[in-house]
Amino acid sequence: MSAAAKHLTPVTLELGGKCPAVVDSLSSSWDLEVAVKRIMVGKYGTCAGQACIAVYYVLVENRYCLKLVELMKVWIKKMFGEVPQHSNSIARIVNEKHFFRLKNLLTDQKVLKSVVYGGSVDEENLFIEPTILVNPPLDAAIMSDEIFGPLLPIITLDKIEDSVNFINSMPKPLALYVFTKNKTLQNRMISETSSGSLMFNDSMLQYAADTLPFGGVGESGFGMYHGKFSFDTFSHHKGIVRRSYLTDFWYRYPPWTLNKFQLLEVSYNYDYLGLLLVLLGLKRPSKHKIMPC
């Protein structure tokens, strides 16, 4: 292996994101409005969605979908005006290649039927209007490819708890945004999902905190960086051990006997009671055969 490369350098790899936002049934209208604003800026306000940690899709219960969409429409207009193309607050698509990639995602006949807001495109100016889609086909490219643009699919669920299984059925996200005050749901998201980072009740801000590690997991990358985590990633943590000559364990040396194996086993497991029982001849031999290295 040493002949393969002159220098072996540690690496961290961030592969981009399919970052969902889960919106629970927030009882307070203020909480819901704040959640919508934070999702809108986490989707359209950040380079028109052309960011690895931009919101990729939204999960919400069926009964709250209409209310969520209507509030999103209100805040798109408040943030970007009645004609977003005339606004200086939303980016254009970075180049023609990505413009046509996004246009193809949007003009898929099965996907077009799910557009409930926006959808206009301007090829000359590389502009795509902030667009909301409700329940596009899950097998469509818009749900399998990375969007990286101002197209926001909303997927409805019977109950918000189903979001855990839905997230786990998709590639592991670079970031997961969960808008809920439900502690049980929060704990389930922590323990039952896997993502590069997890943020409750906001979006994007985890990237700005250099006291937090940033990086992906599974399909979204490996390793971590930012702040001291960057230093640690490219550093070697060398273990240093010092021993005294005053004590030694006679049973660590050959010739091997069953008694020595027992003593090694209990010592390795820090089983002090077991050590005493073996020394007194009161502990039965282990069922597992232990061989010295």
mmCIF file of C-alpha atoms in Angstrom:
data_model
loop_
_atom_site.group_PDB
_atom_site.id
_atom_site.type_symbol
_atom_site.label_atom_id
_atom_site.label_comp_id
_atom_site.label_asym_id
_atom_site.label_seq_id
_atom_site.Cartn_x
_atom_site.Cartn_y
_atom_site.Cartn_z
ATOM 1 C CA MET A 1 0.000 0.000 0.000
ATOM 2 C CA SER A 2 2.848 2.406 0.727
ATOM 3 C CA ALA A 3 3.825 2.265 -2.954
ATOM 4 C CA ALA A 4 0.445 3.662 -4.018
ATOM 5 C CA ALA A 5 1.137 7.227 -2.952
ATOM 6 C CA LYS A 6 4.088 9.183 -1.677
ATOM 7 C CA HIS A 7 1.985 11.069 0.855
ATOM 8 C CA LEU A 8 -1.201 9.757 2.487
ATOM 9 C CA THR A 9 -3.240 12.789 3.531
ATOM 10 C CA PRO A 10 -6.425 12.741 5.650
ATOM 11 C CA VAL A 11 -9.497 13.898 3.738
ATOM 12 C CA THR A 12 -13.028 15.060 4.421
ATOM 13 C CA LEU A 13 -15.604 14.930 1.637
ATOM 14 C CA GLU A 14 -18.888 16.818 1.448
ATOM 15 C CA LEU A 15 -21.089 15.483 -1.346
ATOM 16 C CA GLY A 16 -23.988 17.893 -1.321
ATOM 17 C CA GLY A 17 -27.405 17.593 0.091
ATOM 18 C CA LYS A 18 -30.960 16.458 -0.131
ATOM 19 C CA CYS A 19 -31.956 18.341 2.981
ATOM 20 C CA PRO A 20 -35.551 17.909 4.167
ATOM 21 C CA ALA A 21 -37.555 20.231 6.368
ATOM 22 C CA VAL A 22 -40.176 18.607 8.594
ATOM 23 C CA VAL A 23 -43.011 20.930 9.615
ATOM 24 C CA ASP A 24 -45.090 19.769 12.561
ATOM 25 C CA SER A 25 -48.536 21.052 13.521
ATOM 26 C CA LEU A 26 -47.324 24.236 15.219
ATOM 27 C CA SER A 27 -50.289 25.420 17.264
ATOM 28 C CA SER A 28 -49.237 29.056 17.413
ATOM 29 C CA SER A 29 -49.770 31.107 14.238
ATOM 30 C CA TRP A 30 -46.651 33.095 15.188
ATOM 31 C CA ASP A 31 -44.564 29.918 15.394
ATOM 32 C CA LEU A 32 -45.827 28.727 12.012
ATOM 33 C CA GLU A 33 -45.125 32.086 10.398
ATOM 34 C CA VAL A 34 -41.588 32.143 11.775
ATOM 35 C CA ALA A 35 -41.070 28.566 10.559
ATOM 36 C CA VAL A 36 -42.226 29.501 7.058
ATOM 37 C CA LYS A 37 -39.932 32.540 6.935
ATOM 38 C CA ARG A 38 -36.969 30.412 7.998
ATOM 39 C CA ILE A 39 -37.775 27.778 5.387
ATOM 40 C CA MET A 40 -38.185 30.424 2.662
ATOM 41 C CA VAL A 41 -34.828 31.995 3.403
ATOM 42 C CA GLY A 42 -33.318 28.506 3.672
ATOM 43 C CA LYS A 43 -34.594 27.719 0.181
ATOM 44 C CA TYR A 44 -34.947 30.791 -2.005
ATOM 45 C CA GLY A 45 -32.944 33.366 -0.047
ATOM 46 C CA THR A 46 -29.695 31.405 -0.245
ATOM 47 C CA CYS A 47 -28.564 31.686 -3.870
ATOM 48 C CA ALA A 48 -32.051 30.620 -5.004
ATOM 49 C CA GLY A 49 -31.516 27.204 -3.503
ATOM 50 C CA GLN A 50 -28.080 26.760 -5.100
ATOM 51 C CA ALA A 51 -26.439 25.748 -1.834
ATOM 52 C CA CYS A 52 -25.617 22.307 -0.492
ATOM 53 C CA ILE A 53 -27.548 22.861 2.751
ATOM 54 C CA ALA A 54 -30.551 24.607 1.203
ATOM 55 C CA VAL A 55 -33.936 23.079 2.017
ATOM 56 C CA TYR A 56 -34.566 20.315 -0.539
ATOM 57 C CA TYR A 57 -38.142 19.253 0.223
ATOM 58 C CA VAL A 58 -40.769 19.734 2.948
ATOM 59 C CA LEU A 59 -42.709 17.072 4.837
ATOM 60 C CA VAL A 60 -46.030 18.049 6.394
ATOM 61 C CA GLU A 61 -49.309 16.415 7.376
ATOM 62 C CA ASN A 62 -52.108 16.432 4.762
ATOM 63 C CA ARG A 63 -54.395 18.586 6.890
ATOM 64 C CA TYR A 64 -51.831 21.389 7.273
ATOM 65 C CA CYS A 65 -50.535 21.449 3.698
ATOM 66 C CA LEU A 66 -52.927 24.070 2.302
ATOM 67 C CA LYS A 67 -52.294 26.433 5.213
ATOM 68 C CA LEU A 68 -48.546 25.985 4.811
ATOM 69 C CA VAL A 69 -48.630 26.643 1.058
ATOM 70 C CA GLU A 70 -50.752 29.772 1.415
ATOM 71 C CA LEU A 71 -48.379 31.173 4.006
ATOM 72 C CA MET A 72 -45.397 30.352 1.781
ATOM 73 C CA LYS A 73 -46.996 32.301 -1.078
ATOM 74 C CA VAL A 74 -47.451 35.313 1.204
ATOM 75 C CA TRP A 75 -43.831 35.304 2.301
ATOM 76 C CA ILE A 76 -42.403 34.744 -1.172
ATOM 77 C CA LYS A 77 -44.161 37.958 -2.203
ATOM 78 C CA LYS A 78 -43.040 39.811 0.928
ATOM 79 C CA MET A 79 -39.422 38.741 0.453
ATOM 80 C CA PHE A 80 -39.106 38.950 -3.328
ATOM 81 C CA GLY A 81 -41.997 41.134 -4.458
ATOM 82 C CA GLU A 82 -44.972 40.521 -6.736
ATOM 83 C CA VAL A 83 -42.545 39.944 -9.619
ATOM 84 C CA PRO A 84 -39.518 38.149 -8.141
ATOM 85 C CA GLN A 85 -37.574 38.522 -11.406
ATOM 86 C CA HIS A 86 -37.397 42.280 -10.750
ATOM 87 C CA SER A 87 -36.003 41.710 -7.272
ATOM 88 C CA ASN A 88 -32.351 42.029 -6.385
ATOM 89 C CA SER A 89 -32.870 39.650 -3.460
ATOM 90 C CA ILE A 90 -33.014 36.387 -5.398
ATOM 91 C CA ALA A 91 -30.192 34.910 -7.439
ATOM 92 C CA ARG A 92 -30.164 33.786 -11.031
ATOM 93 C CA ILE A 93 -29.131 30.264 -12.025
ATOM 94 C CA VAL A 94 -25.366 29.989 -12.173
ATOM 95 C CA ASN A 95 -25.076 28.961 -15.845
ATOM 96 C CA GLU A 96 -27.014 27.642 -18.858
ATOM 97 C CA LYS A 97 -26.209 24.005 -18.128
ATOM 98 C CA HIS A 98 -27.829 24.135 -14.697
ATOM 99 C CA PHE A 99 -30.679 26.300 -15.960
ATOM 100 C CA PHE A 100 -31.717 23.664 -18.487
ATOM 101 C CA ARG A 101 -31.200 20.886 -15.956
ATOM 102 C CA LEU A 102 -33.678 22.617 -13.629
ATOM 103 C CA LYS A 103 -36.042 23.416 -16.497
ATOM 104 C CA ASN A 104 -36.080 19.733 -17.455
ATOM 105 C CA LEU A 105 -36.921 18.765 -13.866
ATOM 106 C CA LEU A 106 -39.803 21.199 -13.881
ATOM 107 C CA THR A 107 -41.229 20.480 -17.339
ATOM 108 C CA ASP A 108 -41.584 16.753 -16.778
ATOM 109 C CA GLN A 109 -45.300 16.280 -17.560
ATOM 110 C CA LYS A 110 -45.895 14.302 -14.357
ATOM 111 C CA VAL A 111 -44.189 16.993 -12.322
ATOM 112 C CA LEU A 112 -45.917 19.975 -13.956
ATOM 113 C CA LYS A 113 -49.256 18.799 -12.598
ATOM 114 C CA SER A 114 -47.942 19.236 -9.050
ATOM 115 C CA VAL A 115 -46.944 22.908 -9.428
ATOM 116 C CA VAL A 116 -49.151 25.072 -7.201
ATOM 117 C CA TYR A 117 -47.134 28.290 -7.334
ATOM 118 C CA GLY A 118 -44.573 29.845 -9.663
ATOM 119 C CA GLY A 119 -42.979 27.786 -12.396
ATOM 120 C CA SER A 120 -42.118 30.504 -14.935
ATOM 121 C CA VAL A 121 -38.641 30.515 -16.475
ATOM 122 C CA ASP A 122 -36.622 33.118 -18.375
ATOM 123 C CA GLU A 123 -33.892 31.512 -20.452
ATOM 124 C CA GLU A 124 -32.285 34.780 -21.541
ATOM 125 C CA ASN A 125 -31.730 35.921 -17.941
ATOM 126 C CA LEU A 126 -31.227 32.440 -16.452
ATOM 127 C CA PHE A 127 -34.084 33.107 -14.054
ATOM 128 C CA ILE A 128 -36.471 30.573 -12.546
ATOM 129 C CA GLU A 129 -39.315 31.823 -10.401
ATOM 130 C CA PRO A 130 -39.631 30.516 -6.817
ATOM 131 C CA THR A 131 -41.757 27.424 -7.348
ATOM 132 C CA ILE A 132 -43.791 25.253 -4.980
ATOM 133 C CA LEU A 133 -44.878 21.738 -5.899
ATOM 134 C CA VAL A 134 -47.200 19.509 -3.886
ATOM 135 C CA ASN A 135 -46.730 15.752 -4.062
ATOM 136 C CA PRO A 136 -44.697 15.384 -7.240
ATOM 137 C CA PRO A 137 -44.174 11.698 -8.136
ATOM 138 C CA LEU A 138 -41.577 10.215 -5.821
ATOM 139 C CA ASP A 139 -39.962 8.414 -8.757
ATOM 140 C CA ALA A 140 -39.543 11.654 -10.728
ATOM 141 C CA ALA A 141 -36.066 13.117 -11.153
ATOM 142 C CA ILE A 142 -36.992 16.120 -9.019
ATOM 143 C CA MET A 143 -37.220 13.788 -6.015
ATOM 144 C CA SER A 144 -34.194 11.630 -6.810
ATOM 145 C CA ASP A 145 -31.682 14.130 -8.197
ATOM 146 C CA GLU A 146 -30.227 17.024 -6.256
ATOM 147 C CA ILE A 147 -32.334 20.081 -7.116
ATOM 148 C CA PHE A 148 -29.874 22.895 -6.378
ATOM 149 C CA GLY A 149 -32.371 25.534 -7.449
ATOM 150 C CA PRO A 150 -35.596 27.387 -6.520
ATOM 151 C CA LEU A 151 -37.955 24.395 -6.836
ATOM 152 C CA LEU A 152 -39.528 23.272 -3.554
ATOM 153 C CA PRO A 153 -41.435 19.964 -3.412
ATOM 154 C CA ILE A 154 -43.859 19.466 -0.529
ATOM 155 C CA ILE A 155 -44.696 15.883 0.385
ATOM 156 C CA THR A 156 -47.801 15.254 2.486
ATOM 157 C CA LEU A 157 -48.096 12.534 5.123
ATOM 158 C CA ASP A 158 -50.986 11.065 7.090
ATOM 159 C CA LYS A 159 -49.203 11.884 10.339
ATOM 160 C CA ILE A 160 -45.975 13.727 11.005
ATOM 161 C CA GLU A 161 -44.414 10.713 12.744
ATOM 162 C CA ASP A 162 -44.304 9.075 9.289
ATOM 163 C CA SER A 163 -41.583 11.584 8.417
ATOM 164 C CA VAL A 164 -39.024 9.411 10.221
ATOM 165 C CA ASN A 165 -39.592 6.478 7.864
ATOM 166 C CA PHE A 166 -39.792 8.764 4.841
ATOM 167 C CA ILE A 167 -36.445 10.385 5.642
ATOM 168 C CA ASN A 168 -34.882 6.973 6.201
ATOM 169 C CA SER A 169 -36.167 5.799 2.812
ATOM 170 C CA MET A 170 -34.211 8.567 1.067
ATOM 171 C CA PRO A 171 -30.437 9.133 0.791
ATOM 172 C CA LYS A 172 -28.946 10.377 4.053
ATOM 173 C CA PRO A 173 -29.230 14.175 4.109
ATOM 174 C CA LEU A 174 -26.402 16.601 4.641
ATOM 175 C CA ALA A 175 -28.718 18.564 6.943
ATOM 176 C CA LEU A 176 -32.111 17.884 8.461
ATOM 177 C CA TYR A 177 -34.377 20.726 9.597
ATOM 178 C CA VAL A 178 -37.235 19.848 11.948
ATOM 179 C CA PHE A 179 -39.783 22.478 12.964
ATOM 180 C CA THR A 180 -41.522 21.146 16.050
ATOM 181 C CA LYS A 181 -41.937 21.722 19.765
ATOM 182 C CA ASN A 182 -42.795 18.068 20.295
ATOM 183 C CA LYS A 183 -39.985 16.630 22.442
ATOM 184 C CA THR A 184 -40.897 13.061 21.526
ATOM 185 C CA LEU A 185 -40.587 13.819 17.821
ATOM 186 C CA GLN A 186 -37.338 15.681 18.431
ATOM 187 C CA ASN A 187 -35.908 12.679 20.276
ATOM 188 C CA ARG A 188 -36.999 10.327 17.502
ATOM 189 C CA MET A 189 -35.283 12.512 14.919
ATOM 190 C CA ILE A 190 -32.100 12.425 16.974
ATOM 191 C CA SER A 191 -32.102 8.688 17.624
ATOM 192 C CA GLU A 192 -33.838 7.221 14.558
ATOM 193 C CA THR A 193 -32.504 9.262 11.631
ATOM 194 C CA SER A 194 -29.006 9.796 10.268
ATOM 195 C CA SER A 195 -27.843 13.106 8.800
ATOM 196 C CA GLY A 196 -24.758 15.268 8.636
ATOM 197 C CA SER A 197 -26.365 17.781 10.974
ATOM 198 C CA LEU A 198 -29.747 18.249 12.602
ATOM 199 C CA MET A 199 -31.347 21.588 13.412
ATOM 200 C CA PHE A 200 -34.602 22.209 15.227
ATOM 201 C CA ASN A 201 -36.819 25.170 14.333
ATOM 202 C CA ASP A 202 -34.466 26.916 11.912
ATOM 203 C CA SER A 203 -32.421 26.312 8.785
ATOM 204 C CA MET A 204 -28.887 26.983 7.551
ATOM 205 C CA LEU A 205 -27.564 28.513 10.780
ATOM 206 C CA GLN A 206 -25.605 25.399 11.748
ATOM 207 C CA TYR A 207 -23.156 26.232 8.953
ATOM 208 C CA ALA A 208 -22.287 29.575 10.562
ATOM 209 C CA ALA A 209 -21.417 28.080 13.958
ATOM 210 C CA ASP A 210 -17.736 27.185 13.878
ATOM 211 C CA THR A 211 -18.132 25.465 17.237
ATOM 212 C CA LEU A 212 -20.160 22.759 15.454
ATOM 213 C CA PRO A 213 -18.740 20.152 13.083
ATOM 214 C CA PHE A 214 -19.892 20.377 9.466
ATOM 215 C CA GLY A 215 -19.920 17.388 7.160
ATOM 216 C CA GLY A 216 -21.980 14.639 5.644
ATOM 217 C CA VAL A 217 -22.725 11.014 6.349
ATOM 218 C CA GLY A 218 -23.333 8.137 3.951
ATOM 219 C CA GLU A 219 -24.335 9.492 0.539
ATOM 220 C CA SER A 220 -23.850 13.100 1.692
ATOM 221 C CA GLY A 221 -20.153 12.671 2.507
ATOM 222 C CA PHE A 222 -17.773 11.800 5.308
ATOM 223 C CA GLY A 223 -15.486 13.575 7.726
ATOM 224 C CA MET A 224 -16.077 16.947 9.356
ATOM 225 C CA TYR A 225 -14.592 20.406 9.375
ATOM 226 C CA HIS A 226 -15.128 24.041 10.531
ATOM 227 C CA GLY A 227 -13.200 25.686 13.343
ATOM 228 C CA LYS A 228 -11.218 23.295 15.504
ATOM 229 C CA PHE A 229 -12.839 20.325 13.721
ATOM 230 C CA SER A 230 -10.843 21.240 10.588
ATOM 231 C CA PHE A 231 -7.648 21.200 12.653
ATOM 232 C CA ASP A 232 -8.581 17.849 14.183
ATOM 233 C CA THR A 233 -9.437 16.308 10.803
ATOM 234 C CA PHE A 234 -5.985 17.054 9.422
ATOM 235 C CA SER A 235 -4.151 16.248 12.643
ATOM 236 C CA HIS A 236 -3.036 12.910 14.026
ATOM 237 C CA HIS A 237 -4.076 12.197 17.590
ATOM 238 C CA LYS A 238 -1.124 10.158 18.783
ATOM 239 C CA GLY A 239 -1.678 7.922 21.769
ATOM 240 C CA ILE A 240 1.206 7.970 24.266
ATOM 241 C CA VAL A 241 1.504 5.345 27.013
ATOM 242 C CA ARG A 242 3.968 5.299 29.909
ATOM 243 C CA ARG A 243 4.496 2.249 32.136
ATOM 244 C CA SER A 244 6.332 1.748 35.387
ATOM 245 C CA TYR A 245 8.793 -1.091 36.027
ATOM 246 C CA LEU A 246 7.460 -1.569 39.558
ATOM 247 C CA THR A 247 4.567 -3.899 38.688
ATOM 248 C CA ASP A 248 4.171 -6.632 36.112
ATOM 249 C CA PHE A 249 1.619 -9.335 35.344
ATOM 250 C CA TRP A 250 3.202 -12.758 35.180
ATOM 251 C CA TYR A 251 0.278 -14.268 33.245
ATOM 252 C CA ARG A 252 0.831 -12.121 30.133
ATOM 253 C CA TYR A 253 3.860 -14.203 29.188
ATOM 254 C CA PRO A 254 4.120 -17.764 27.758
ATOM 255 C CA PRO A 255 4.015 -20.640 28.314
ATOM 256 C CA TRP A 256 0.220 -20.386 28.024
ATOM 257 C CA THR A 257 -2.158 -22.205 30.322
ATOM 258 C CA LEU A 258 -5.926 -22.143 30.770
ATOM 259 C CA ASN A 259 -5.439 -20.281 34.023
ATOM 260 C CA LYS A 260 -3.421 -17.583 32.266
ATOM 261 C CA PHE A 261 -6.084 -17.245 29.582
ATOM 262 C CA GLN A 262 -8.717 -16.731 32.254
ATOM 263 C CA LEU A 263 -6.621 -14.117 33.969
ATOM 264 C CA LEU A 264 -6.028 -12.306 30.671
ATOM 265 C CA GLU A 265 -9.744 -12.328 29.893
ATOM 266 C CA VAL A 266 -10.889 -10.855 33.204
ATOM 267 C CA SER A 267 -8.052 -8.324 33.175
ATOM 268 C CA TYR A 268 -8.926 -7.160 29.640
ATOM 269 C CA ASN A 269 -12.547 -6.662 30.715
ATOM 270 C CA TYR A 270 -11.553 -4.836 33.924
ATOM 271 C CA ASP A 271 -13.406 -7.546 35.831
ATOM 272 C CA TYR A 272 -11.740 -7.156 39.226
ATOM 273 C CA LEU A 273 -14.109 -9.527 40.994
ATOM 274 C CA GLY A 274 -13.510 -12.105 38.273
ATOM 275 C CA LEU A 275 -9.771 -11.627 38.679
ATOM 276 C CA LEU A 276 -10.065 -12.399 42.366
ATOM 277 C CA LEU A 277 -12.227 -15.469 41.699
ATOM 278 C CA VAL A 278 -9.769 -16.837 39.128
ATOM 279 C CA LEU A 279 -6.858 -16.343 41.505
ATOM 280 C CA LEU A 280 -8.838 -18.201 44.193
ATOM 281 C CA GLY A 281 -9.720 -20.958 41.714
ATOM 282 C CA LEU A 282 -13.460 -20.218 42.024
ATOM 283 C CA LYS A 283 -14.193 -18.999 38.462
ATOM 284 C CA ARG A 284 -15.110 -21.508 35.755
ATOM 285 C CA PRO A 285 -13.273 -21.422 32.420
ATOM 286 C CA SER A 286 -14.814 -19.156 29.761
ATOM 287 C CA LYS A 287 -16.862 -20.726 26.983
ATOM 288 C CA HIS A 288 -14.926 -18.583 24.528
ATOM 289 C CA LYS A 289 -11.545 -19.814 23.507
ATOM 290 C CA ILE A 290 -8.895 -17.111 23.906
ATOM 291 C CA MET A 291 -5.755 -17.332 21.837
ATOM 292 C CA PRO A 292 -2.687 -15.139 22.350
ATOM 293 C CA CYS A 293 -1.706 -12.878 19.473
#
